[in-house]
Amino acid sequence: MKTLFSTILFTLLGSFAMAQNYTLPLWNGTPPLQKEMNLQEDVRDENIIRIANVQTPTIEVYLPNKQIATGEAVVIYPGGGYAILAYDWEGTDFAKWLNSQGIAGIVVKYRLPISESLTDPKEVPLLDAQRAIRMTRANAEAWNIDPAKVGVMGFSAGGHLASTVSTQYDHEVDRAKDAIDALSARPDFSILVYPVISFRDAAVHSGSRKNLIGENASQELQDRFSGELNVDENTPPTFLVHAQDDKGVPIENSLLYYNALNKHGIPASLHIYPKGGHGFGFGMGKGAVENWRSVLLDWINHLD
């Protein structure tokens, strides 16, 4: 009986170990560009888990069973207008779905620029985004990930962050560095879901722009954070999806980025659905847009 009990317990623990996920801090000690203020993170579960005032940025790592692992990893930036993070709706839910397809999902709880503790708020989300990619590569062997197959995925303002790290992956700020900083922060591919791209007036999502760079930012700063102006020949292959009836983030954002990618000869796939609105997530119950994840998987499977 004791042997049987031990066998059952071992099996249960083994199953739990395979299913568990890891949460790791992005930085040791106080994160760069932040001062100690003893501020508290705000987490609210209102059908969607919304996180605000992030003080300790983390990555939450979801790994697929090794038997189905493809070696690919997707670093996920939830949206929320740079004011909150829609942490499950555009983060952990997608990490779990990616796991079912053999792909590692790395959800980033990045700091938001409206926090009072930040010393240079506009630089902080990108800094955390870069760090998450580098940490994924640093742990590639342990997590059964190919370091040459690390992509990013961002939703809405998280899409803006994903496009920013895709075009400014080598941007540096004055800070202390460690061994992880020697690794590349360039994504191998990008997935942008109803993304904020441009901070120019024609397509701007005013809330994201205001929260990241302020209401009266210079034209130079607006241009720096307009992704379509920063695409070059080294920008990674990109998948874009948007709904035509998006009243939150105009479809022009995806169109501008796609045109810039096409101009520079970057492989890009743009998918526009007539209905879905903004923030459709999985698209469940919203018509044809519900199929966008199948289209995405086909695109990932055919990446060079």
CSV table of N, CA, C and O in Angstrom, one decimal, residues 1 6 21 62 65 72 79 84 98 103 110 124 144 150 155 168-169 180 183 186 199 209 211 230 234 262 295:
chain,number,residue,atom,x,y,z
A,1,MET,N,0.8,-1.2,0.0
A,1,MET,CA,0.0,0.0,0.0
A,1,MET,C,0.9,1.3,0.0
A,1,MET,O,0.6,2.2,-0.7
A,6,SER,N,3.1,5.9,-2.7
A,6,SER,CA,4.3,6.7,-3.2
A,6,SER,C,4.2,6.9,-4.7
A,6,SER,O,4.6,8.0,-5.2
A,21,ASN,N,4.0,27.0,-13.8
A,21,ASN,CA,4.7,28.1,-14.5
A,21,ASN,C,5.6,28.8,-13.5
A,21,ASN,O,5.5,28.6,-12.3
A,62,TYR,N,5.4,30.3,-19.1
A,62,TYR,CA,4.6,29.1,-19.4
A,62,TYR,C,5.3,28.2,-20.4
A,62,TYR,O,5.5,28.7,-21.5
A,65,ASN,N,4.8,21.0,-22.7
A,65,ASN,CA,5.4,19.7,-22.5
A,65,ASN,C,6.5,19.5,-23.6
A,65,ASN,O,6.3,19.8,-24.7
A,72,GLU,N,10.0,27.3,-30.1
A,72,GLU,CA,9.7,28.7,-30.3
A,72,GLU,C,9.2,29.3,-28.9
A,72,GLU,O,8.6,28.6,-28.1
A,79,GLY,N,-2.0,44.7,-23.2
A,79,GLY,CA,-2.3,46.1,-23.5
A,79,GLY,C,-3.0,46.7,-22.3
A,79,GLY,O,-3.2,46.1,-21.2
A,84,ILE,N,-2.8,50.5,-17.5
A,84,ILE,CA,-3.0,49.3,-16.8
A,84,ILE,C,-2.5,48.1,-17.7
A,84,ILE,O,-2.2,48.4,-18.9
A,98,LEU,N,-0.8,29.2,-26.4
A,98,LEU,CA,0.5,29.0,-27.1
A,98,LEU,C,1.1,27.7,-26.6
A,98,LEU,O,1.6,26.9,-27.4
A,103,ILE,N,4.4,26.0,-28.0
A,103,ILE,CA,5.2,27.2,-28.0
A,103,ILE,C,5.2,27.8,-26.6
A,103,ILE,O,4.2,27.9,-25.9
A,110,TYR,N,5.2,44.6,-17.2
A,110,TYR,CA,6.1,45.7,-17.4
A,110,TYR,C,5.6,46.9,-16.6
A,110,TYR,O,4.4,47.1,-16.4
A,124,VAL,N,11.0,53.5,-19.7
A,124,VAL,CA,10.9,52.3,-18.9
A,124,VAL,C,10.2,51.1,-19.5
A,124,VAL,O,10.7,50.0,-19.4
A,144,ASN,N,14.2,24.9,-22.8
A,144,ASN,CA,14.0,24.1,-24.1
A,144,ASN,C,13.5,25.0,-25.2
A,144,ASN,O,12.6,24.7,-26.0
A,150,VAL,N,12.8,33.5,-30.8
A,150,VAL,CA,12.1,34.2,-29.8
A,150,VAL,C,11.4,35.4,-30.4
A,150,VAL,O,12.0,36.3,-30.9
A,155,PHE,N,-0.6,43.5,-27.6
A,155,PHE,CA,-2.0,43.9,-27.9
A,155,PHE,C,-2.2,45.4,-27.6
A,155,PHE,O,-1.8,45.9,-26.5
A,168,GLN,N,13.5,49.4,-32.0
A,168,GLN,CA,14.5,50.1,-31.2
A,168,GLN,C,15.1,49.1,-30.2
A,168,GLN,O,15.3,49.4,-29.0
A,169,TYR,N,15.3,47.9,-30.6
A,169,TYR,CA,15.8,46.8,-29.7
A,169,TYR,C,17.2,47.1,-29.2
A,169,TYR,O,17.6,46.6,-28.1
A,180,ILE,N,23.4,39.5,-18.7
A,180,ILE,CA,22.2,39.4,-19.6
A,180,ILE,C,22.2,40.4,-20.6
A,180,ILE,O,21.7,40.2,-21.7
A,183,LEU,N,23.2,39.9,-24.3
A,183,LEU,CA,22.4,39.2,-25.3
A,183,LEU,C,21.6,40.1,-26.1
A,183,LEU,O,21.2,41.2,-25.7
A,186,ARG,N,16.7,41.9,-29.9
A,186,ARG,CA,16.0,41.9,-31.2
A,186,ARG,C,15.0,40.7,-31.3
A,186,ARG,O,15.5,39.5,-31.2
A,199,PHE,N,2.1,57.8,-33.2
A,199,PHE,CA,1.8,58.9,-32.3
A,199,PHE,C,1.5,60.2,-33.0
A,199,PHE,O,1.5,61.3,-32.4
A,209,ARG,N,-0.5,57.8,-26.1
A,209,ARG,CA,0.5,58.8,-26.3
A,209,ARG,C,0.7,59.7,-25.0
A,209,ARG,O,1.8,59.9,-24.6
A,211,ASN,N,0.0,59.0,-21.9
A,211,ASN,CA,0.6,58.2,-20.8
A,211,ASN,C,2.1,58.0,-20.9
A,211,ASN,O,2.8,57.9,-20.0
A,230,ASN,N,10.2,54.1,-37.9
A,230,ASN,CA,11.5,53.5,-37.4
A,230,ASN,C,11.7,52.2,-37.9
A,230,ASN,O,12.7,51.5,-37.6
A,234,ASN,N,16.3,45.8,-40.8
A,234,ASN,CA,16.5,44.8,-39.7
A,234,ASN,C,15.3,44.5,-38.8
A,234,ASN,O,15.4,43.7,-37.9
A,262,ASN,N,6.6,46.8,-45.8
A,262,ASN,CA,6.6,46.4,-47.2
A,262,ASN,C,7.6,47.3,-48.0
A,262,ASN,O,8.4,46.8,-48.8
A,295,VAL,N,-4.9,31.4,-38.3
A,295,VAL,CA,-4.1,32.1,-39.4
A,295,VAL,C,-2.7,32.4,-38.8
A,295,VAL,O,-1.7,32.2,-39.5
